[in-house]
Structures are given as C-alpha cells and as structure tokens.
C-alpha cells in the first residue's frame, strides 16, 4: 500500500518531457518532488505563475510569491507571472497538458466531486471546475477509501459534482485505474496489495485484466 | 499633460462608498489585497455590501475584518476556506454566497471591463453552477452562459504606480487585480510606491491608467503569509 508520497511518486511517471503541468492542492503538490532528473517540465499554478520552483530557503519567503495553495514558493529561471484571466486562458484553452487533482469521489463514468459536502463543508471549487472541464489529461490522486473505510470509486457520485465525464485515470494508495466505457479498469496494483483488496475497496464497476502488474516505483 | 488620478489618502480613496453597493476587491488569499482600503471600509462601517473577491480573507485579516463586523450581505467568490466566521455566517443564512469557478470569475470581471455582456464556458457544465443558465453546444461540447460582472467600486493593490494610474504588480500579487481594475465604475488603486510620472517604462506597465480613477500610496503593509513553507538550507 502506498502513502501520499508513494501516490505522488507513481503520478510523476505520468509526466512527459516538454509538458506544462498544473498540480492541485494536497497530494498533487507532492508530485513536483518526484519528477525525474533531465525531464523538462514547467509547473503552472493558477494564481498566476508558470515555472514554479521549490519552497524558498528559510528567511527568503516573499508574501507576493505564492502558489494556489497559498504556500510560499520560488520562481525558476524562465518563469513568468500573469493575471488570473490569462492563467485560465492557459487552462481553458488547453495549453496546460496535464492536470493532477485530488477528489472526494470519482464515478465509473469519469465524474468527479471534490468541492462541497452539503450542510457541512463549503469551501468552494476554486479553479477545479475550470480545470476539469477543459484539461485533456486529468489524473486524480486520492486515497482509495475515505476515513470511514468507504470506497471513493463509485457507480455514481453522491456529492455535488465538480465536472462530468472528465477523469481518465485515478491513482490511489492501492492501484492505478483507467476510466473508460463507464467502468474502472484496473491497470496496476500498489506494492503488497492484492487484486482482491482492490475489488473489495471499489464500489463502481471494475474490469480486471488477466494480469495485473505491480507498480514499479 | 497627463491626467492626474492622484489623491492624498485612503479617506479620499473611499469617498462615495455607500451601503448596499457592489465592491470588487483584488487579491488571491491574502496576496495582493488592498489592505489600506479594507481598513477604511471597516472604519466607514458601510453595510449590506456585495463583495466580489476570489477569497474572503482569514478570520482576523483581509475581508475577514468586514465579515466580523457583519458588513457584507453577499459574497461572490471561488474559494472561501480558511475562514470560520465566514462558514458560520453562510451556514446560518446571514450571508448570501455565490460560489463560482475561479476562471469564470476572472473572465466575468474581464468581460465586465471589456464591454462583453456574457460568454460561454465549459466550466461548471453538469454541476450546481450551471443551474438556471443557458446551455449551448460548440464543437460538440456543452457550454454554459456566464454574465459579465461590474462593480460600483473596484479596489486593487499594485506594487508601483504613477499619477496617471498606470500600474505594475509584483509576482503573483497580480492575480485578479488587473481585471477588477477594468470592471470598476470607480477603480481605486493603492500602491506600495507612487513613483514620479515618466519613471515607469511604458513597455512594462500591466494596467493602463485609463482603468484607474484614483491612486494613492498605501501605508504600513502587513502582507501576511498564509502558509509559510520553506526548503531546508543545503
């Protein structure tokens, strides 16, 4: 079974040379720490930077330089700042090629819910709805089950939706799954996790191939 | 001779703000917020205002200060976490809240300032956001119609500005400020440095002064950091 860093490490394998990538808040942010040396990738943060670098050395934090999670960051050589309308032109206009974001629920037809629990948590969708509505390639990073042990991979989302039919791939602490033709397709299992465990933790329709390789990390 | 927008202080900057007005406030989180004008709005005690701002501040800073005094009737934002008082007022029904996707919020402000009454976007299709909105297909994909936003006053914060109202922002403090500057009937810019006319390079100005009606140099910026994250010194 993977921890949050393990999920991020597996998702880093999805990133290809020359891509512009938007990483959401939480587990997705960790993906930046696992990009292999030698890969040319630029990270976009929707509050207005392309070419986002690591956290600053203590003492050099700049209140004017943050990411979408409101964390202090740095700008790499070649970085650029822009306004929010330009930022979402990059996203809506499909200039950003890969989007990684977290989710509370994902359904077997690719719907995603991650912004609201009615009557309980109302934080807002931020940029998530714009991202999922337009990105060509969306990878969801999340735990396979919630704190109560219930599956987050469902036949139908129970929470208010963020986007419809948009998620193509899900990477969890247990597995890599693709979404196509209205079902989850098991692609890989996490180290030490059995297919049976994945089947038990998945409520949506799950298609099993003859052979399910273990992730190589 | 250039048209001067320069005013003396924040009192003059907020002159004419009244109860029930619609106000835009730039910033993302606490980054690039008009700190001086927010303080003044608290001091003026204007009530029942509608605030258009990406976020709602934190409990004791930014728009959180207006919320604490119950001066806001309605909030139009994309993300309002990090603020317990906000959540309490929203869940109790004291505060009306319109949550809209961040890109749609930015574009609605831009459209408002650019004379475009509405536009279609794929963001929010099939979700609560689309309720009551016109849907139309383009290139086989459904889009929803989003209306432009304007405001009686827009309060923006820039790094440098001149008396013509030309503005330059620093790093990611730019965010919503340029679009909101365009969409205000009266746009007030507070800047860290008000520089002499002619000292800003016209090639590097982000917001042209035509969008700004009042400009002044702000005082004692706190520039709070919400999430101080650092790397280990190697």
Short mmCIF file of C-alpha atoms in Angstrom, two decimals:
data_model
loop_
_atom_site.label_atom_id
_atom_site.label_comp_id
_atom_site.label_asym_id
_atom_site.label_seq_id
_atom_site.Cartn_x
_atom_site.Cartn_y
_atom_site.Cartn_z
CA UNK A 1 0.00 0.00 0.00
CA UNK A 2 1.25 3.49 -0.84
CA UNK A 3 1.42 6.55 1.36
CA UNK A 4 0.75 10.03 -0.03
CA UNK A 5 4.32 10.38 -1.25
CA UNK A 6 4.09 6.99 -2.95
CA UNK A 7 0.96 8.10 -4.85
CA UNK A 8 2.82 11.26 -5.90
CA UNK A 9 5.83 9.19 -6.99
CA UNK A 10 3.62 6.99 -9.19
CA UNK A 11 1.87 10.00 -10.73
CA UNK A 12 5.25 11.58 -11.53
CA UNK A 13 5.68 8.70 -14.01
CA UNK A 14 2.71 10.10 -15.97
CA UNK A 15 4.54 13.36 -16.64
CA UNK A 16 6.17 13.57 -20.04
CA UNK A 17 9.06 15.64 -21.32
CA UNK A 18 8.02 19.09 -22.52
CA UNK A 19 4.71 19.22 -20.66
CA UNK A 20 3.09 22.13 -18.86
CA UNK A 21 1.51 20.71 -15.71
CA UNK A 22 -0.99 22.04 -13.17
CA UNK A 23 -0.85 20.41 -9.75
CA UNK A 24 -3.75 20.74 -7.33
CA UNK A 25 -3.60 21.16 -3.58
CA UNK A 26 -2.68 18.21 -1.31
CA UNK A 27 -1.18 15.00 -2.71
CA UNK A 28 -0.84 16.51 -6.24
CA UNK A 29 1.53 19.20 -4.92
CA UNK A 30 3.94 16.43 -3.85
CA UNK A 31 4.28 15.22 -7.46
CA UNK A 32 6.75 18.05 -8.15
CA UNK A 33 9.21 16.42 -5.71
CA UNK A 34 9.36 13.22 -7.76
CA UNK A 35 9.95 14.41 -11.33
CA UNK A 36 12.98 12.51 -12.72
CA UNK A 37 16.18 14.48 -13.40
CA UNK A 38 16.55 15.53 -17.01
CA UNK A 39 12.83 15.92 -17.72
CA UNK A 40 11.89 19.40 -18.95
CA UNK A 41 8.59 20.24 -17.27
CA UNK A 42 7.06 23.53 -16.20
CA UNK A 43 4.56 23.79 -13.38
CA UNK A 44 1.66 26.20 -13.65
CA UNK A 45 -0.14 27.45 -10.58
CA UNK A 46 -3.48 29.03 -11.42
CA UNK A 47 -2.98 32.09 -9.22
CA UNK A 48 -0.55 33.29 -11.88
CA UNK A 49 2.84 31.63 -12.33
CA UNK A 50 4.42 29.33 -14.86
CA UNK A 51 7.84 27.98 -13.92
CA UNK A 52 7.08 27.43 -10.26
CA UNK A 53 10.09 26.27 -8.21
CA UNK A 54 10.52 24.65 -4.79
CA UNK A 55 9.75 26.27 -1.44
CA UNK A 56 12.15 29.13 -0.60
CA UNK A 57 15.09 28.80 1.76
CA UNK A 58 14.04 29.94 5.23
CA UNK A 59 14.35 33.70 5.51
CA UNK A 60 13.78 34.39 1.81
CA UNK A 61 9.98 33.87 1.76
CA UNK A 62 8.12 36.52 -0.24
CA UNK A 63 4.48 37.25 0.61
CA UNK A 64 3.94 38.27 -3.03
CA UNK A 65 5.11 34.92 -4.36
CA UNK A 66 2.74 32.07 -3.55
CA UNK A 67 1.06 29.10 -5.25
CA UNK A 68 -2.66 28.33 -5.45
CA UNK A 69 -2.43 26.61 -2.06
CA UNK A 70 -1.24 29.98 -0.65
CA UNK A 71 2.15 28.44 0.14
CA UNK A 72 5.33 30.47 -0.30
CA UNK A 73 7.25 29.30 -3.38
CA UNK A 74 10.08 30.36 -5.68
CA UNK A 75 10.23 31.17 -9.40
CA UNK A 76 12.71 29.25 -11.58
CA UNK A 77 14.77 30.86 -14.36
CA UNK A 78 12.39 31.40 -17.28
CA UNK A 79 9.38 31.76 -15.01
CA UNK A 80 6.57 34.20 -15.82
CA UNK A 81 3.80 35.86 -13.81
CA UNK A 82 0.37 36.71 -15.22
CA UNK A 83 -3.15 37.64 -14.16
CA UNK A 84 -5.97 35.21 -13.38
CA UNK A 85 -7.77 35.68 -16.72
CA UNK A 86 -4.59 34.80 -18.62
CA UNK A 87 -3.99 31.89 -16.27
CA UNK A 88 -7.37 30.37 -17.07
CA UNK A 89 -6.90 31.06 -20.76
CA UNK A 90 -3.94 28.67 -20.49
CA UNK A 91 -6.17 26.13 -18.75
CA UNK A 92 -9.42 26.52 -20.73
CA UNK A 93 -7.51 26.89 -23.98
CA UNK A 94 -5.82 23.52 -23.33
CA UNK A 95 -2.30 24.91 -23.30
CA UNK A 96 -1.71 23.14 -19.99
CA UNK A 97 -1.32 19.49 -20.90
CA UNK A 98 -1.63 17.62 -17.63
CA UNK A 99 -3.78 18.32 -14.59
CA UNK A 100 -3.40 16.42 -11.34
CA UNK A 101 -6.00 16.97 -8.65
CA UNK A 102 -7.49 15.42 -5.56
CA UNK A 103 -11.05 14.16 -5.19
CA UNK A 104 -13.59 13.15 -2.58
CA UNK A 105 -15.41 10.87 -5.05
CA UNK A 106 -14.91 9.63 -8.61
CA UNK A 107 -17.52 7.69 -10.57
CA UNK A 108 -17.07 4.96 -13.18
CA UNK A 109 -18.17 7.33 -15.95
CA UNK A 110 -15.45 9.83 -15.06
CA UNK A 111 -17.46 12.29 -12.94
CA UNK A 112 -15.59 13.93 -10.09
CA UNK A 113 -16.74 15.54 -6.83
CA UNK A 114 -14.28 17.50 -4.74
CA UNK A 115 -15.66 20.86 -3.68
CA UNK A 116 -18.60 20.59 -1.34
CA UNK A 117 -20.26 18.47 1.33
CA UNK A 118 -23.80 19.91 1.66
CA UNK A 119 -24.51 21.37 5.10
CA UNK A 120 -21.04 20.51 6.32
CA UNK A 121 -18.10 21.73 4.32
CA UNK A 122 -18.41 24.66 1.95
CA UNK A 123 -15.07 25.88 0.81
CA UNK A 124 -15.75 26.42 -2.87
CA UNK A 125 -14.45 24.96 -6.09
CA UNK A 126 -11.57 27.37 -6.66
CA UNK A 127 -10.15 26.58 -10.08
CA UNK A 128 -11.15 22.90 -10.08
CA UNK A 129 -14.25 23.26 -12.29
CA UNK A 130 -12.35 25.18 -14.97
CA UNK A 131 -9.52 22.64 -14.83
CA UNK A 132 -11.65 19.51 -15.14
CA UNK A 133 -13.93 20.98 -17.80
CA UNK A 134 -11.07 21.71 -20.18
CA UNK A 135 -7.98 19.65 -19.45
CA UNK A 136 -7.27 16.92 -21.98
CA UNK A 137 -5.48 14.77 -19.48
CA UNK A 138 -6.73 14.62 -15.90
CA UNK A 139 -5.20 12.35 -13.31
CA UNK A 140 -6.89 12.09 -9.92
CA UNK A 141 -4.71 11.49 -6.88
CA UNK A 142 -6.55 10.23 -3.82
CA UNK A 143 -6.89 7.55 -1.17
CA UNK A 144 -9.00 4.61 -2.38
CA UNK A 145 -11.36 4.84 0.60
CA UNK A 146 -12.49 7.62 2.95
CA UNK A 147 -11.85 7.82 6.69
CA UNK A 148 -14.89 5.66 7.37
CA UNK A 149 -13.42 2.99 5.10
CA UNK A 150 -15.99 3.54 2.34
CA UNK A 151 -15.00 3.40 -1.32
CA UNK A 152 -14.36 6.70 -3.12
CA UNK A 153 -14.63 4.93 -6.51
CA UNK A 154 -18.37 4.73 -7.06
CA UNK A 155 -21.02 3.83 -9.66
CA UNK A 156 -22.32 7.41 -9.20
CA UNK A 157 -21.03 10.33 -7.14
CA UNK A 158 -23.21 11.17 -4.12
CA UNK A 159 -21.67 14.63 -3.54
CA UNK A 160 -22.21 17.73 -5.73
CA UNK A 161 -20.19 17.35 -8.93
CA UNK A 162 -17.15 19.34 -9.97
CA UNK A 163 -17.20 18.03 -13.52
CA UNK A 164 -18.83 15.33 -15.66
CA UNK A 165 -17.15 12.56 -17.65
CA UNK A 166 -13.71 14.10 -17.41
CA UNK A 167 -11.43 11.84 -15.35
CA UNK A 168 -9.32 9.40 -17.38
CA UNK A 169 -7.00 7.94 -14.74
CA UNK A 170 -7.04 7.53 -10.96
CA UNK A 171 -4.00 6.76 -8.83
CA UNK A 172 -4.77 5.68 -5.26
CA UNK A 173 -2.89 4.15 -2.36
CA UNK A 174 -4.00 0.76 -3.72
CA UNK A 175 -3.99 0.94 -7.51
CA UNK A 176 -3.82 2.68 -10.86
CA UNK A 177 -7.18 2.59 -12.65
CA UNK A 178 -8.30 3.89 -16.02
CA UNK A 179 -11.85 5.04 -16.69
CA UNK A 180 -13.38 4.06 -19.99
CA UNK A 181 -16.72 2.83 -21.33
CA UNK A 182 -18.41 3.55 -17.98
CA UNK A 183 -16.16 1.35 -15.87
CA UNK A 184 -12.95 1.37 -13.87
CA UNK A 185 -10.22 -0.73 -15.46
CA UNK A 186 -7.53 -1.99 -13.12
CA UNK A 187 -4.11 -1.20 -14.59
CA UNK A 188 -1.63 -1.72 -11.75
CA UNK A 189 -1.70 -2.63 -8.10
CA UNK A 190 0.39 -0.97 -5.39
CA UNK A 191 3.25 -2.98 -3.86
CA UNK A 192 1.95 -5.63 -1.48
CA UNK A 193 -1.71 -5.08 -2.42
CA UNK A 194 -3.80 -7.97 -3.75
CA UNK A 195 -6.39 -7.73 -6.52
CA UNK A 196 -8.96 -8.93 -4.01
CA UNK A 197 -8.26 -5.96 -1.72
CA UNK A 198 -8.76 -3.59 -4.66
CA UNK A 199 -12.01 -5.31 -5.67
CA UNK A 200 -13.30 -5.02 -2.09
CA UNK A 201 -12.43 -1.33 -1.90
CA UNK A 202 -14.04 -0.40 -5.25
CA UNK A 203 -17.82 0.10 -5.38
CA UNK A 204 -18.03 1.12 -9.04
CA UNK A 205 -17.87 -1.49 -11.81
CA UNK A 206 -14.31 -2.78 -12.02
CA UNK A 207 -12.87 -4.58 -15.03
CA UNK A 208 -9.94 -6.89 -14.26
CA UNK A 209 -7.38 -7.81 -16.88
CA UNK A 210 -5.85 -11.31 -16.84
CA UNK A 211 -2.64 -9.93 -15.46
CA UNK A 212 -2.35 -7.03 -13.01
CA UNK A 213 1.28 -5.93 -12.71
CA UNK A 214 2.63 -4.38 -9.53
CA UNK A 215 3.67 -0.74 -9.84
CA UNK A 216 7.36 -0.21 -10.37
CA UNK A 217 8.42 2.76 -8.29
CA UNK B 1 -0.13 66.84 -19.80
CA UNK B 2 -1.17 63.52 -18.35
CA UNK B 3 -4.45 63.28 -16.47
CA UNK B 4 -3.76 63.01 -12.76
CA UNK B 5 -5.64 60.47 -10.62
CA UNK B 6 -3.51 61.10 -7.58
CA UNK B 7 -5.31 61.63 -4.31
CA UNK B 8 -3.94 62.24 -0.83
CA UNK B 9 -5.08 59.39 1.31
CA UNK B 10 -7.32 56.40 1.88
CA UNK B 11 -10.19 58.58 3.21
CA UNK B 12 -10.35 60.33 -0.14
CA UNK B 13 -9.94 56.98 -1.92
CA UNK B 14 -13.10 55.54 -0.38
CA UNK B 15 -15.21 58.68 -0.64
CA UNK B 16 -18.62 57.83 -2.08
CA UNK B 17 -18.76 54.22 -0.93
CA UNK B 18 -22.25 53.66 0.47
CA UNK B 19 -24.38 50.92 1.97
CA UNK B 20 -25.60 48.19 -0.43
CA UNK B 21 -23.00 48.92 -3.10
CA UNK B 22 -21.19 46.23 -5.07
CA UNK B 23 -17.44 46.22 -4.46
CA UNK B 24 -14.65 44.31 -6.17
CA UNK B 25 -11.51 43.58 -4.19
CA UNK B 26 -8.36 42.21 -5.81
CA UNK B 27 -6.14 39.54 -4.30
CA UNK B 28 -5.66 35.79 -4.08
CA UNK B 29 -5.81 34.65 -0.48
CA UNK B 30 -4.02 37.45 1.35
CA UNK B 31 -1.65 38.05 -1.59
CA UNK B 32 -2.20 41.35 -3.40
CA UNK B 33 -5.17 42.55 -1.33
CA UNK B 34 -5.92 46.29 -0.89
CA UNK B 35 -5.10 46.35 2.83
CA UNK B 36 -5.50 50.10 3.31
CA UNK B 37 -8.90 50.30 1.62
CA UNK B 38 -10.23 47.30 3.57
CA UNK B 39 -9.26 49.03 6.83
CA UNK B 40 -11.05 52.16 5.66
CA UNK B 41 -14.21 50.24 4.71
CA UNK B 42 -14.23 48.80 8.22
CA UNK B 43 -13.80 52.31 9.68
CA UNK B 44 -16.58 53.74 7.48
CA UNK B 45 -18.88 50.96 8.63
CA UNK B 46 -20.69 50.63 5.29
CA UNK B 47 -23.30 47.88 5.50
CA UNK B 48 -25.01 45.32 3.27
CA UNK B 49 -22.33 45.47 0.62
CA UNK B 50 -21.83 42.80 -2.03
CA UNK B 51 -18.16 41.84 -2.29
CA UNK B 52 -16.68 40.24 -5.38
CA UNK B 53 -13.34 38.75 -4.42
CA UNK B 54 -11.70 35.41 -5.14
CA UNK B 55 -11.43 34.67 -1.42
CA UNK B 56 -12.90 36.06 1.78
CA UNK B 57 -9.77 36.64 3.83
CA UNK B 58 -9.00 34.85 7.08
CA UNK B 59 -10.73 35.33 10.43
CA UNK B 60 -8.84 38.44 11.50
CA UNK B 61 -7.37 39.81 8.28
CA UNK B 62 -8.38 40.89 4.80
CA UNK B 63 -12.11 40.64 4.10
CA UNK B 64 -12.40 38.69 7.35
CA UNK B 65 -12.39 42.10 9.04
CA UNK B 66 -15.52 43.21 7.17
CA UNK B 67 -17.17 39.86 7.82
CA UNK B 68 -16.52 40.10 11.53
CA UNK B 69 -18.44 43.40 11.63
CA UNK B 70 -21.24 41.82 9.54
CA UNK B 71 -20.83 44.50 6.86
CA UNK B 72 -21.13 42.05 3.96
CA UNK B 73 -24.56 40.88 2.76
CA UNK B 74 -23.36 38.86 -0.21
CA UNK B 75 -20.05 37.36 -1.24
CA UNK B 76 -19.15 36.34 -4.80
CA UNK B 77 -16.03 34.15 -4.64
CA UNK B 78 -14.46 30.93 -5.87
CA UNK B 79 -12.92 29.68 -2.64
CA UNK B 80 -13.79 30.63 0.92
CA UNK B 81 -11.98 28.11 3.14
CA UNK B 82 -9.67 29.30 5.91
CA UNK B 83 -12.38 31.43 7.49
CA UNK B 84 -14.56 30.06 10.29
CA UNK B 85 -16.66 33.20 10.73
CA UNK B 86 -17.47 33.10 7.02
CA UNK B 87 -18.57 29.47 7.24
CA UNK B 88 -20.70 30.22 10.30
CA UNK B 89 -22.46 33.18 8.64
CA UNK B 90 -23.02 31.22 5.45
CA UNK B 91 -24.42 28.10 7.10
CA UNK B 92 -26.71 30.23 9.34
CA UNK B 93 -28.01 32.13 6.32
CA UNK B 94 -26.83 35.59 7.47
CA UNK B 95 -24.53 35.80 4.49
CA UNK B 96 -25.56 35.11 0.92
CA UNK B 97 -22.83 33.36 -1.04
CA UNK B 98 -22.39 32.83 -4.75
CA UNK B 99 -19.55 30.41 -5.40
CA UNK B 100 -18.31 30.41 -8.97
CA UNK B 101 -15.40 28.72 -10.74
CA UNK B 102 -12.19 30.74 -10.48
CA UNK B 103 -11.61 31.02 -14.21
CA UNK B 104 -15.22 32.09 -14.76
CA UNK B 105 -14.86 34.70 -12.02
CA UNK B 106 -11.73 36.14 -13.65
CA UNK B 107 -13.31 36.15 -17.10
CA UNK B 108 -16.58 37.64 -15.85
CA UNK B 109 -14.63 40.57 -14.41
CA UNK B 110 -12.57 40.90 -17.58
CA UNK B 111 -15.73 40.80 -19.70
CA UNK B 112 -17.37 43.42 -17.48
CA UNK B 113 -14.48 45.77 -18.07
CA UNK B 114 -14.20 44.93 -21.77
CA UNK B 115 -17.83 45.60 -22.72
CA UNK B 116 -18.72 41.96 -23.32
CA UNK B 117 -22.06 41.21 -21.60
CA UNK B 118 -21.67 37.44 -21.39
CA UNK B 119 -19.67 34.48 -22.71
CA UNK B 120 -19.85 30.70 -22.94
CA UNK B 121 -17.52 28.46 -20.95
CA UNK B 122 -17.37 24.69 -20.39
CA UNK B 123 -16.54 25.20 -16.69
CA UNK B 124 -19.35 24.09 -14.42
CA UNK B 125 -21.44 22.30 -17.02
CA UNK B 126 -23.40 19.46 -15.38
CA UNK B 127 -22.87 20.90 -11.88
CA UNK B 128 -24.81 23.17 -9.48
CA UNK B 129 -23.07 26.13 -11.09
CA UNK B 130 -24.98 25.53 -14.33
CA UNK B 131 -28.43 25.65 -12.70
CA UNK B 132 -30.65 28.20 -14.42
CA UNK B 133 -28.02 29.06 -17.02
CA UNK B 134 -28.36 28.75 -20.77
CA UNK B 135 -26.52 25.74 -22.24
CA UNK B 136 -25.26 25.70 -25.79
CA UNK B 137 -23.12 23.27 -27.72
CA UNK B 138 -19.98 24.36 -29.55
CA UNK B 139 -17.79 21.82 -31.36
CA UNK B 140 -19.89 19.03 -29.85
CA UNK B 141 -19.23 20.13 -26.29
CA UNK B 142 -21.78 21.74 -23.92
CA UNK B 143 -21.02 25.20 -22.55
CA UNK B 144 -22.86 27.48 -20.12
CA UNK B 145 -23.56 31.17 -20.49
CA UNK B 146 -21.88 33.32 -17.83
CA UNK B 147 -22.72 37.01 -17.42
CA UNK B 148 -20.17 39.81 -17.01
CA UNK B 149 -19.56 41.40 -13.61
CA UNK B 150 -19.04 45.07 -12.84
CA UNK B 151 -18.86 46.99 -9.57
CA UNK B 152 -19.60 50.44 -8.15
CA UNK B 153 -16.07 50.46 -6.75
CA UNK B 154 -13.08 48.22 -7.52
CA UNK B 155 -10.23 48.25 -5.00
CA UNK B 156 -6.94 46.97 -6.34
CA UNK B 157 -3.42 46.76 -4.98
CA UNK B 158 -0.28 47.22 -7.07
CA UNK B 159 3.45 47.38 -6.41
CA UNK B 160 4.21 50.58 -8.29
CA UNK B 161 2.05 53.20 -9.89
CA UNK B 162 2.20 56.76 -11.21
CA UNK B 163 -0.20 59.70 -11.01
CA UNK B 164 -1.74 58.65 -14.36
CA UNK B 165 -2.90 55.45 -12.70
CA UNK B 166 -0.53 53.17 -14.61
CA UNK B 167 0.19 50.08 -12.53
CA UNK B 168 2.84 47.38 -12.18
CA UNK B 169 2.24 44.37 -9.95
CA UNK B 170 4.82 42.19 -8.24
CA UNK B 171 4.99 38.41 -8.78
CA UNK B 172 1.75 36.54 -8.03
CA UNK B 173 0.15 39.54 -6.30
CA UNK B 174 -1.18 40.46 -9.77
CA UNK B 175 -3.92 37.76 -9.83
CA UNK B 176 -7.42 39.36 -10.03
CA UNK B 177 -6.27 42.98 -9.74
CA UNK B 178 -5.95 43.81 -13.47
CA UNK B 179 -9.43 42.51 -14.41
CA UNK B 180 -11.10 44.13 -11.43
CA UNK B 181 -9.38 47.42 -12.26
CA UNK B 182 -11.11 47.22 -15.64
CA UNK B 183 -14.53 46.38 -14.22
CA UNK B 184 -14.96 49.10 -11.59
CA UNK B 185 -17.08 52.17 -12.28
CA UNK B 186 -14.66 53.85 -9.90
CA UNK B 187 -11.38 51.98 -9.57
CA UNK B 188 -9.18 52.80 -6.62
CA UNK B 189 -5.56 51.67 -6.80
CA UNK B 190 -3.43 51.58 -3.69
CA UNK B 191 0.27 51.13 -4.40
CA UNK B 192 3.34 50.45 -2.32
CA UNK B 193 5.28 53.06 -4.26
CA UNK B 194 3.81 56.04 -6.05
CA UNK B 195 6.58 56.98 -8.49
CA UNK B 196 7.05 60.22 -10.48
CA UNK B 197 5.27 60.44 -13.82
CA UNK B 198 7.56 59.18 -16.57
CA UNK B 199 9.62 56.85 -14.41
CA UNK B 200 7.63 53.70 -15.30
CA UNK B 201 8.69 52.09 -18.58
CA UNK B 202 5.58 52.13 -20.84
CA UNK B 203 6.69 48.70 -22.14
CA UNK B 204 6.29 47.17 -18.72
CA UNK B 205 3.00 48.57 -17.42
CA UNK B 206 0.43 45.87 -16.58
CA UNK B 207 -2.68 48.01 -16.04
CA UNK B 208 -3.02 51.13 -18.22
CA UNK B 209 -4.08 54.19 -16.23
CA UNK B 210 -7.31 54.60 -18.20
CA UNK B 211 -8.84 51.92 -15.96
CA UNK B 212 -7.91 53.74 -12.74
CA UNK B 213 -9.82 56.74 -11.32
CA UNK B 214 -7.99 57.21 -8.00
CA UNK B 215 -4.48 56.30 -6.92
CA UNK B 216 -2.60 56.75 -3.65
CA UNK B 217 0.39 55.35 -1.85
CA UNK B 218 -0.71 52.95 0.87
CA UNK B 219 0.81 52.72 4.34
CA UNK B 220 2.19 50.06 6.67
CA UNK B 221 1.55 46.95 4.56
CA UNK B 222 1.43 43.80 6.65
CA UNK B 223 1.50 41.39 3.70
CA UNK B 224 0.66 38.39 5.81
CA UNK B 225 1.71 34.93 4.64
CA UNK B 226 -1.00 32.27 4.94
CA UNK B 227 1.16 29.17 4.52
CA UNK B 228 4.83 29.76 5.27
CA UNK B 229 6.54 26.84 3.53
CA UNK B 230 10.33 26.61 3.30
CA UNK B 231 13.03 24.29 1.99
CA UNK B 232 15.88 23.10 4.18
CA UNK B 233 19.03 25.16 3.77
CA UNK B 234 21.54 22.98 1.91
#
